[in-house]
mmCIF file of C-alpha atoms in Angstrom:
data_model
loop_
_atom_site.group_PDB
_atom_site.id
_atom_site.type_symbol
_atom_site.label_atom_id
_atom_site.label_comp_id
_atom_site.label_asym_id
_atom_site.label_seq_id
_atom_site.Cartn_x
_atom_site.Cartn_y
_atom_site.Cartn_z
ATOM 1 C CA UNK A 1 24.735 -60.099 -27.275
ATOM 2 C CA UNK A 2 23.190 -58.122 -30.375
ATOM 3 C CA UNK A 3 21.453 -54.838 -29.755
ATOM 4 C CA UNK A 4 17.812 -55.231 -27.587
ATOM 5 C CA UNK A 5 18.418 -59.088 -27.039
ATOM 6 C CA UNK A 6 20.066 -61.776 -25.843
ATOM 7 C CA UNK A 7 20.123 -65.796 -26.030
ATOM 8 C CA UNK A 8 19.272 -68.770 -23.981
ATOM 9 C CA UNK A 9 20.665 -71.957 -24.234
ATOM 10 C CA UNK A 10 18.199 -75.059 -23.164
ATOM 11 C CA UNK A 11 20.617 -77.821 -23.230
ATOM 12 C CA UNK A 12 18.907 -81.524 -22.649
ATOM 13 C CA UNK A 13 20.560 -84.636 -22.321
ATOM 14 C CA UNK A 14 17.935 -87.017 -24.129
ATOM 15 C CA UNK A 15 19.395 -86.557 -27.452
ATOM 16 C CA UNK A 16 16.907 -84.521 -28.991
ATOM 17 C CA UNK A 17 18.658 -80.944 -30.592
ATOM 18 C CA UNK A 18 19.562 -77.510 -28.430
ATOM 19 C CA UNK A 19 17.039 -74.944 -29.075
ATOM 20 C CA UNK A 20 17.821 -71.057 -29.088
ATOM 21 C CA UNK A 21 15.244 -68.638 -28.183
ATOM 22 C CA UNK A 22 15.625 -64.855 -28.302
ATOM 23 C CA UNK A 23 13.450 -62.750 -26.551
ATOM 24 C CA UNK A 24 13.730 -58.871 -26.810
ATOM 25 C CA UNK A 25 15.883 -56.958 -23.775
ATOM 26 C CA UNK A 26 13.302 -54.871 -21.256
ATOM 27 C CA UNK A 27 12.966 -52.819 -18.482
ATOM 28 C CA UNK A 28 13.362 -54.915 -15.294
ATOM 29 C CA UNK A 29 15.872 -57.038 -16.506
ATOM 30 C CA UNK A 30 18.520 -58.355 -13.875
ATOM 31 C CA UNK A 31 22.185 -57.434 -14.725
ATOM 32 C CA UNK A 32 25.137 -59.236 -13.699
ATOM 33 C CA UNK A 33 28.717 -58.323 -12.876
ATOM 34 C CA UNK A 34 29.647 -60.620 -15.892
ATOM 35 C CA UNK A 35 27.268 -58.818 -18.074
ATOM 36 C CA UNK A 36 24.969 -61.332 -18.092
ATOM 37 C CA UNK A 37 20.627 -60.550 -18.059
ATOM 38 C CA UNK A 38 18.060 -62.279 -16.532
ATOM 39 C CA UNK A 39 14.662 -61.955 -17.439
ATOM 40 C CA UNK A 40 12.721 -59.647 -14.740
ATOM 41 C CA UNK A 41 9.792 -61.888 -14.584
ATOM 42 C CA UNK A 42 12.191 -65.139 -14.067
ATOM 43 C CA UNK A 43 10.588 -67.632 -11.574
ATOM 44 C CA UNK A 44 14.327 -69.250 -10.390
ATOM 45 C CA UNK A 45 16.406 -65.645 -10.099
ATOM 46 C CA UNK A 46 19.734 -66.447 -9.384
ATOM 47 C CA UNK A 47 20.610 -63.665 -6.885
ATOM 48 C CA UNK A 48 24.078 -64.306 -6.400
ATOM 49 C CA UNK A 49 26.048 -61.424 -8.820
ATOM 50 C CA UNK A 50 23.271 -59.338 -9.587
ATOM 51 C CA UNK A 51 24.368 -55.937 -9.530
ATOM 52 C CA UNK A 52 21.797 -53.664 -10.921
ATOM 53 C CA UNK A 53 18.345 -53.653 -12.966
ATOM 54 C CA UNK A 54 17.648 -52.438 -16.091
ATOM 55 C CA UNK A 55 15.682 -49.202 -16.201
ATOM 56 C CA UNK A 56 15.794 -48.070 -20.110
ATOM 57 C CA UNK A 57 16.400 -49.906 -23.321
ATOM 58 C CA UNK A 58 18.175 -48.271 -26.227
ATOM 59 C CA UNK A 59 21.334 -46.315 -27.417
ATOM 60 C CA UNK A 60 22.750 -44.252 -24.670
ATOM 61 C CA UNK A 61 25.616 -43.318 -27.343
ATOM 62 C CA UNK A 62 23.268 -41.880 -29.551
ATOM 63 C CA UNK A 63 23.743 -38.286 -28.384
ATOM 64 C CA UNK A 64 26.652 -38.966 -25.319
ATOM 65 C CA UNK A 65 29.697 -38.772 -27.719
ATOM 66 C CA UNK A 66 32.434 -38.986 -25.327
ATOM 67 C CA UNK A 67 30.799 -42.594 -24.057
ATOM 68 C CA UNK A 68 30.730 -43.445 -27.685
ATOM 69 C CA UNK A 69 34.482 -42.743 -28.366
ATOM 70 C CA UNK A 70 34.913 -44.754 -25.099
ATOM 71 C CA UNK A 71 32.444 -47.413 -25.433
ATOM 72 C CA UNK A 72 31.206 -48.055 -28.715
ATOM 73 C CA UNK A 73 29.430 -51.281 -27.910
ATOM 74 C CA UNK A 74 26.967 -50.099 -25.206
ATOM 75 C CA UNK A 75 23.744 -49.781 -27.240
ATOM 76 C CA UNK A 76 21.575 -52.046 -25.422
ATOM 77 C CA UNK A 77 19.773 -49.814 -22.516
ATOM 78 C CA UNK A 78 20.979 -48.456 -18.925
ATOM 79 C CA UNK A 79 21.553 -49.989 -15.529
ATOM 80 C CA UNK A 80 20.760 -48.367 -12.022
ATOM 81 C CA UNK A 81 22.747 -49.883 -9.107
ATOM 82 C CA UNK A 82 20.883 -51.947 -6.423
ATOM 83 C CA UNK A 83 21.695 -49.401 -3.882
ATOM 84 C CA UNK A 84 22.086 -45.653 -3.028
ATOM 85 C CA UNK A 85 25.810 -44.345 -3.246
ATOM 86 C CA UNK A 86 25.082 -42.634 -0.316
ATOM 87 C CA UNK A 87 22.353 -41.003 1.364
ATOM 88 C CA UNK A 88 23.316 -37.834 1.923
ATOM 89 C CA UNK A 89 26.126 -35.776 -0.180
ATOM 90 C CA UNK A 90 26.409 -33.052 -1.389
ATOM 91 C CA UNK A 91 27.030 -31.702 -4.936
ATOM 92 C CA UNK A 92 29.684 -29.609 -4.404
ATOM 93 C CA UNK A 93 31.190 -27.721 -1.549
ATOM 94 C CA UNK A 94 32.988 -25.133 -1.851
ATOM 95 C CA UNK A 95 31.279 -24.348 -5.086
ATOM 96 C CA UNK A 96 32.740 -23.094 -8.534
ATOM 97 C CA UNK A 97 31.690 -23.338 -12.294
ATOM 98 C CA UNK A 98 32.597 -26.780 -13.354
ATOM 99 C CA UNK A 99 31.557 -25.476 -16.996
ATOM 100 C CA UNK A 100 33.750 -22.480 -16.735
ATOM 101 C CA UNK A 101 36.713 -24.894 -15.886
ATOM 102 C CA UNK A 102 36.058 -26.936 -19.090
ATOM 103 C CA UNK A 103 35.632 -24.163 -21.542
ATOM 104 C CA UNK A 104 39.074 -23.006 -20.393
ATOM 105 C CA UNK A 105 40.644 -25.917 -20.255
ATOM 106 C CA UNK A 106 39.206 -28.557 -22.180
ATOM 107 C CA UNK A 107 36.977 -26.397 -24.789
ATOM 108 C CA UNK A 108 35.797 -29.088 -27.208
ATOM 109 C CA UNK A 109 36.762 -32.197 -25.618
ATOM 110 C CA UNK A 110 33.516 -32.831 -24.125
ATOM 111 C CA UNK A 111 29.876 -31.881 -24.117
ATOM 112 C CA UNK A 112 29.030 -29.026 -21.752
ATOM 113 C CA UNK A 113 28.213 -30.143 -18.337
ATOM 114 C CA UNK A 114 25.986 -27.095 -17.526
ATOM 115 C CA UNK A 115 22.573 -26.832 -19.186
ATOM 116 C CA UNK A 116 19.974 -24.810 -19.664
ATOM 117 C CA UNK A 117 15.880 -25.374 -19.523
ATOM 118 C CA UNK A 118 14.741 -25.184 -22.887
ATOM 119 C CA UNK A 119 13.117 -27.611 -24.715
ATOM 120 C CA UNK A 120 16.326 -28.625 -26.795
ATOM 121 C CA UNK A 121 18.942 -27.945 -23.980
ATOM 122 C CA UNK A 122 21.282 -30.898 -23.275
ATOM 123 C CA UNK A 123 19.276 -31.450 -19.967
ATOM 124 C CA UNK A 124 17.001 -33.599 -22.448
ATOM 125 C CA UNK A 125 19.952 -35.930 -22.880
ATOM 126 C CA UNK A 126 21.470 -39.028 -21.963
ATOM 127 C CA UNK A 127 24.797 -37.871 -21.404
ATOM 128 C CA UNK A 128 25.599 -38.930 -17.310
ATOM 129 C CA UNK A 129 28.709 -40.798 -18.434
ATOM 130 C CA UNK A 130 29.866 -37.928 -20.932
ATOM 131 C CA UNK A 131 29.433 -35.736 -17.734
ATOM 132 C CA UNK A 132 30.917 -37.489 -15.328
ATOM 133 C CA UNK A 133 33.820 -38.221 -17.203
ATOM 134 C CA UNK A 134 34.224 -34.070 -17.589
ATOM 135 C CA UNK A 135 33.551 -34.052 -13.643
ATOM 136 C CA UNK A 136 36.396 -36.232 -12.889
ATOM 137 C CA UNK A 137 38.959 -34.122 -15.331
ATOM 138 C CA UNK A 138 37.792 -31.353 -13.057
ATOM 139 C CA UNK A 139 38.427 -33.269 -9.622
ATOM 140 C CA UNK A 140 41.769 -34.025 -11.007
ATOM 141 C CA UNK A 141 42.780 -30.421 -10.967
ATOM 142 C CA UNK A 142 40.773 -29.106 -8.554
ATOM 143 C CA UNK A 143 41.435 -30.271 -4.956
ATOM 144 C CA UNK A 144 40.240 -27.983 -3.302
ATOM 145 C CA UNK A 145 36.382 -27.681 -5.099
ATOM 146 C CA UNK A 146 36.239 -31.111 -5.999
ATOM 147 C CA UNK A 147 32.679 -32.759 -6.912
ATOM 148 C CA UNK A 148 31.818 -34.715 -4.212
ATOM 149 C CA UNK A 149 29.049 -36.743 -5.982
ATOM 150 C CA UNK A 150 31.807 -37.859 -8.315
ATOM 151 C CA UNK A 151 34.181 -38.402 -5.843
ATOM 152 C CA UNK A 152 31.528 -40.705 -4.495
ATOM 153 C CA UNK A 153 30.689 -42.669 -7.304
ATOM 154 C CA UNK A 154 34.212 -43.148 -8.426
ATOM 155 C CA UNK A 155 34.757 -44.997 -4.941
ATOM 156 C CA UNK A 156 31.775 -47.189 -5.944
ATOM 157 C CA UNK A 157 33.405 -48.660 -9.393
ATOM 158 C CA UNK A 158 35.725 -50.155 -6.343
ATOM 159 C CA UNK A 159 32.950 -51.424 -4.193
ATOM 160 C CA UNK A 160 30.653 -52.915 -6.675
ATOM 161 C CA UNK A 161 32.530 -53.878 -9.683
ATOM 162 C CA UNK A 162 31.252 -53.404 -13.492
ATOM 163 C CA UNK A 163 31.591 -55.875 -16.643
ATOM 164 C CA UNK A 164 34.526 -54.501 -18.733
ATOM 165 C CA UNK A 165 32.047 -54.464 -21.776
ATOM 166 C CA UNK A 166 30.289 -51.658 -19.966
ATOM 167 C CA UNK A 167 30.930 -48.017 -19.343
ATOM 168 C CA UNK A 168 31.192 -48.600 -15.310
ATOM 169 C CA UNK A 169 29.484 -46.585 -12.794
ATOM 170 C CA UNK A 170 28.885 -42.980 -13.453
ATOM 171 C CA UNK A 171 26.454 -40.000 -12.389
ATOM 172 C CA UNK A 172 23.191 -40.228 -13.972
ATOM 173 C CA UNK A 173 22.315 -37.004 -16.106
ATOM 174 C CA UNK A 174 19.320 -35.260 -14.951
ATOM 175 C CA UNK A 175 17.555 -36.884 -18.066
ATOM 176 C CA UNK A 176 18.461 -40.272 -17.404
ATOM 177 C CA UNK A 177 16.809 -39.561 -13.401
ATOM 178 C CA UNK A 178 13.552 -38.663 -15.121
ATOM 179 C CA UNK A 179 13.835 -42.024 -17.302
ATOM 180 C CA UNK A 180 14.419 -44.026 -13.863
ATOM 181 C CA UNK A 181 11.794 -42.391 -12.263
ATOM 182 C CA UNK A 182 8.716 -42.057 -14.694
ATOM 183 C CA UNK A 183 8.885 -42.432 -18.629
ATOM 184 C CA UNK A 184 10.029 -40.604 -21.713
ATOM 185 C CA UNK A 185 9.430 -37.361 -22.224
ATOM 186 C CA UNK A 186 10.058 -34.036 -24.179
ATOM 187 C CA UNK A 187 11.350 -30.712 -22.686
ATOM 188 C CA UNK A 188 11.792 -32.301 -18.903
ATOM 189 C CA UNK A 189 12.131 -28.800 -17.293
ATOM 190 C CA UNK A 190 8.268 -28.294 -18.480
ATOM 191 C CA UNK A 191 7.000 -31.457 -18.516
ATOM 192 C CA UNK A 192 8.909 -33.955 -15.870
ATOM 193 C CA UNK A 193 9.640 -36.879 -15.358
ATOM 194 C CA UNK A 194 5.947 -37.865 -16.093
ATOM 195 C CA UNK A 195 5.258 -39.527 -13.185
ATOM 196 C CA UNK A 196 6.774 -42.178 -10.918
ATOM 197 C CA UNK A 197 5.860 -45.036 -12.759
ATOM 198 C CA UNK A 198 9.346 -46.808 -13.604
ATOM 199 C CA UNK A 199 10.012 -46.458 -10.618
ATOM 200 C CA UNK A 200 7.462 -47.820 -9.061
ATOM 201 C CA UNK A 201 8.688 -50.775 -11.246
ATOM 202 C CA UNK A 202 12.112 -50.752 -10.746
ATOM 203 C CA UNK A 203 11.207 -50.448 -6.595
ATOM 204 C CA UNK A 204 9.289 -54.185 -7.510
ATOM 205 C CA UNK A 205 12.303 -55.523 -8.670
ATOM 206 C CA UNK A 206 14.749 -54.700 -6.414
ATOM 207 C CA UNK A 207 12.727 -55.877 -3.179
ATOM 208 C CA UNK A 208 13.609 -59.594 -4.842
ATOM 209 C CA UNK A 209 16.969 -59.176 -4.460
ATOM 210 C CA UNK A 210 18.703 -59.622 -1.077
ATOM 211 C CA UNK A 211 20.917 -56.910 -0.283
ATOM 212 C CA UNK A 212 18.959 -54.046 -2.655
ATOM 213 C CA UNK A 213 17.713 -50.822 -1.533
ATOM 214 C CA UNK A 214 14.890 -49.514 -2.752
ATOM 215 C CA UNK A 215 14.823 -45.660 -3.957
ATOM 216 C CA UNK A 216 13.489 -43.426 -2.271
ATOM 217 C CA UNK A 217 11.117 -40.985 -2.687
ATOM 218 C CA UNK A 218 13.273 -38.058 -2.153
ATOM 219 C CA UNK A 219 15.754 -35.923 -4.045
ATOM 220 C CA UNK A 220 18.258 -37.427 -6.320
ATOM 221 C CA UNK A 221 21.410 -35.371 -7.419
ATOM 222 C CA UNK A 222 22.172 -35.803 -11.209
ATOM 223 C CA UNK A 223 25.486 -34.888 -12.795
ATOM 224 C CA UNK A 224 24.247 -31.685 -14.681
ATOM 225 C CA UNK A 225 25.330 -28.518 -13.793
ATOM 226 C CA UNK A 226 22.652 -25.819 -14.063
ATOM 227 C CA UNK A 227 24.753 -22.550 -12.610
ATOM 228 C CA UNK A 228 28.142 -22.082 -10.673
ATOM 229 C CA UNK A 229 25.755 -22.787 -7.151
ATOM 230 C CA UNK A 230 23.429 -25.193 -8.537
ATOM 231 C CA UNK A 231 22.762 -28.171 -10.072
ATOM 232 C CA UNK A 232 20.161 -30.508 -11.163
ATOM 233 C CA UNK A 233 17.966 -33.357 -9.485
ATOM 234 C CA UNK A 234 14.848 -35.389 -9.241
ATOM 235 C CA UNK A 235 12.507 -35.321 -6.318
ATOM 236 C CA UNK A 236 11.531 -39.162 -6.834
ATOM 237 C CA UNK A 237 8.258 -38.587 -4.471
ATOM 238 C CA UNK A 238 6.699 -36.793 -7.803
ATOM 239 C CA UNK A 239 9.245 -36.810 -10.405
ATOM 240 C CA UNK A 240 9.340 -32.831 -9.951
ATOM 241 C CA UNK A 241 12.881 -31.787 -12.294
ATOM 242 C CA UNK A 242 14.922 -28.674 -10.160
ATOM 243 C CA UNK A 243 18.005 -27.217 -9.912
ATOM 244 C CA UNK A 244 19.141 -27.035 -6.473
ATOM 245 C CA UNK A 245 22.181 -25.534 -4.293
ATOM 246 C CA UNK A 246 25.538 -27.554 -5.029
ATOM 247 C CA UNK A 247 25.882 -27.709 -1.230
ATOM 248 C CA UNK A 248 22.581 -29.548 -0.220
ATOM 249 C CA UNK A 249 22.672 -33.041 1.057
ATOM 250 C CA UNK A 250 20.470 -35.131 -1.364
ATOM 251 C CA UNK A 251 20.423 -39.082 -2.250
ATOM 252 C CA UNK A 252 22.785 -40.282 -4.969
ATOM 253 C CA UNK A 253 23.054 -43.244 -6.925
ATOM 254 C CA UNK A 254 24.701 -44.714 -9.584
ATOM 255 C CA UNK A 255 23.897 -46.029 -13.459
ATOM 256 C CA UNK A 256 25.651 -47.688 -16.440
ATOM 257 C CA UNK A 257 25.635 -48.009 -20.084
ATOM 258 C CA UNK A 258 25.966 -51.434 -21.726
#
């Protein structure tokens, strides 16, 4: 599949020739465990191994180095699962510095976890697989503080599996939330997620596949860290951006890169 499309073959048996047609990738696309897309306005869905929707379309390596050391070939958009992880985890509990952990122990190996709230903090990146990754070096080492959330969505790669041509399940960063829940925008501590519009969309889609949950308009934990208590998430009822206590029980779901 080249970048932003993909191909379908009309194959006839009167004789006359195969035709190709290639029509560009977009949001509310159906993906498949074997990395296959169907169109989101498709009249004949094929339910049957659909297991997520496309929610963004574009380079998610572009500033997540770590998934572009790992996965090279995902520069065609991001996934969110069908269904919540779970509806009520939380962050982290007992909580520590995640951040502090990696500057001690694995200073340069990946992008900082933590953010700030300015306007050119990593919070305005896609980087959820870059942090989860980190998350789960942490867990590794860390029994008794482990990241629940990340506990949680490793256990999903297991439930629901992923094409091997994609990064797998991860922890959305708390910029790739405000992409699934409104539309792009700059400095997202000031300005958003600029309303609830894709997912409003994204809602649409799922209610045509059997088995899908639709997300809720409630709080969403992502995988940045904003202090050693907190972290960040979206309130999908507005698309409000916050940092909230690592021990709260919010919603959690899953995305990938492909």
């Amino acid at each position: 599949m080249s970048a932003g499309n993909y191909k379908r073959l009309n194959v006839t048996y009167s004789g006359a020739p195969s035709t190709t047609t290639v029509r560009a990738l977009a949001v509310g696309d159906f993906y498949y465990s074997d990395g296959g897309i169907c169109p989101g306005d498709a009249s004949n869905l094929p339910s049957e191994g659909c297991i997520g929707i496309v929610f963004w379309v574009g380079d998610a390596t572009e500033k997540d180095q770590t998934l572009k050391a790992d996965h090279s070939e995902c520069t065609h958009g991001l996934v969110i699962a069908l269904k919540d992880v779970s509806a009520s985890t939380v962050w982290q509990n007992p909580y520590v510095s995640v951040q502090n952990w990696l500057n001690n122990n694995k200073s340069g190996e990946f992008l900082a976890v933590e953010s700030g709230i300015g306007a050119n903090d990593l919070l305005n990146n896609i980087q959820g697989y870059n942090n989860t990754k980190a998350i789960e070096a942490f867990n590794a080492v860390n029994s008794s503080n482990k990241v629940q959330a990340v506990e949680t969505v490793v256990a999903y790669r297991s439930e629901v599996k992923a094409p091997g041509n994609s990064s797998d399940w991860y922890l959305p960063s708390e910029k790739e939330l405000t992409l699934l829940c409104g539309k792009e925008v700059s400095n997202i501590w000031s300005n958003n997620s600029g309303g609830t519009d894709n997912c409003v969309l994204i809602n649409g889609k799922l209610s045509s596949i059997s088995g899908a949950v639709q997300i809720s308009s409630a709080i969403y934990w992502s995988s940045t860290e904003s202090a050693s208590d907190n972290a960040f998430g979206v309130d999908f009822s507005y698309g409000i951006v916050s940092g909230h206590y690592k021990n709260r029980f919010y919603r959690l779901r899953c995305a990938l890169a492909f």
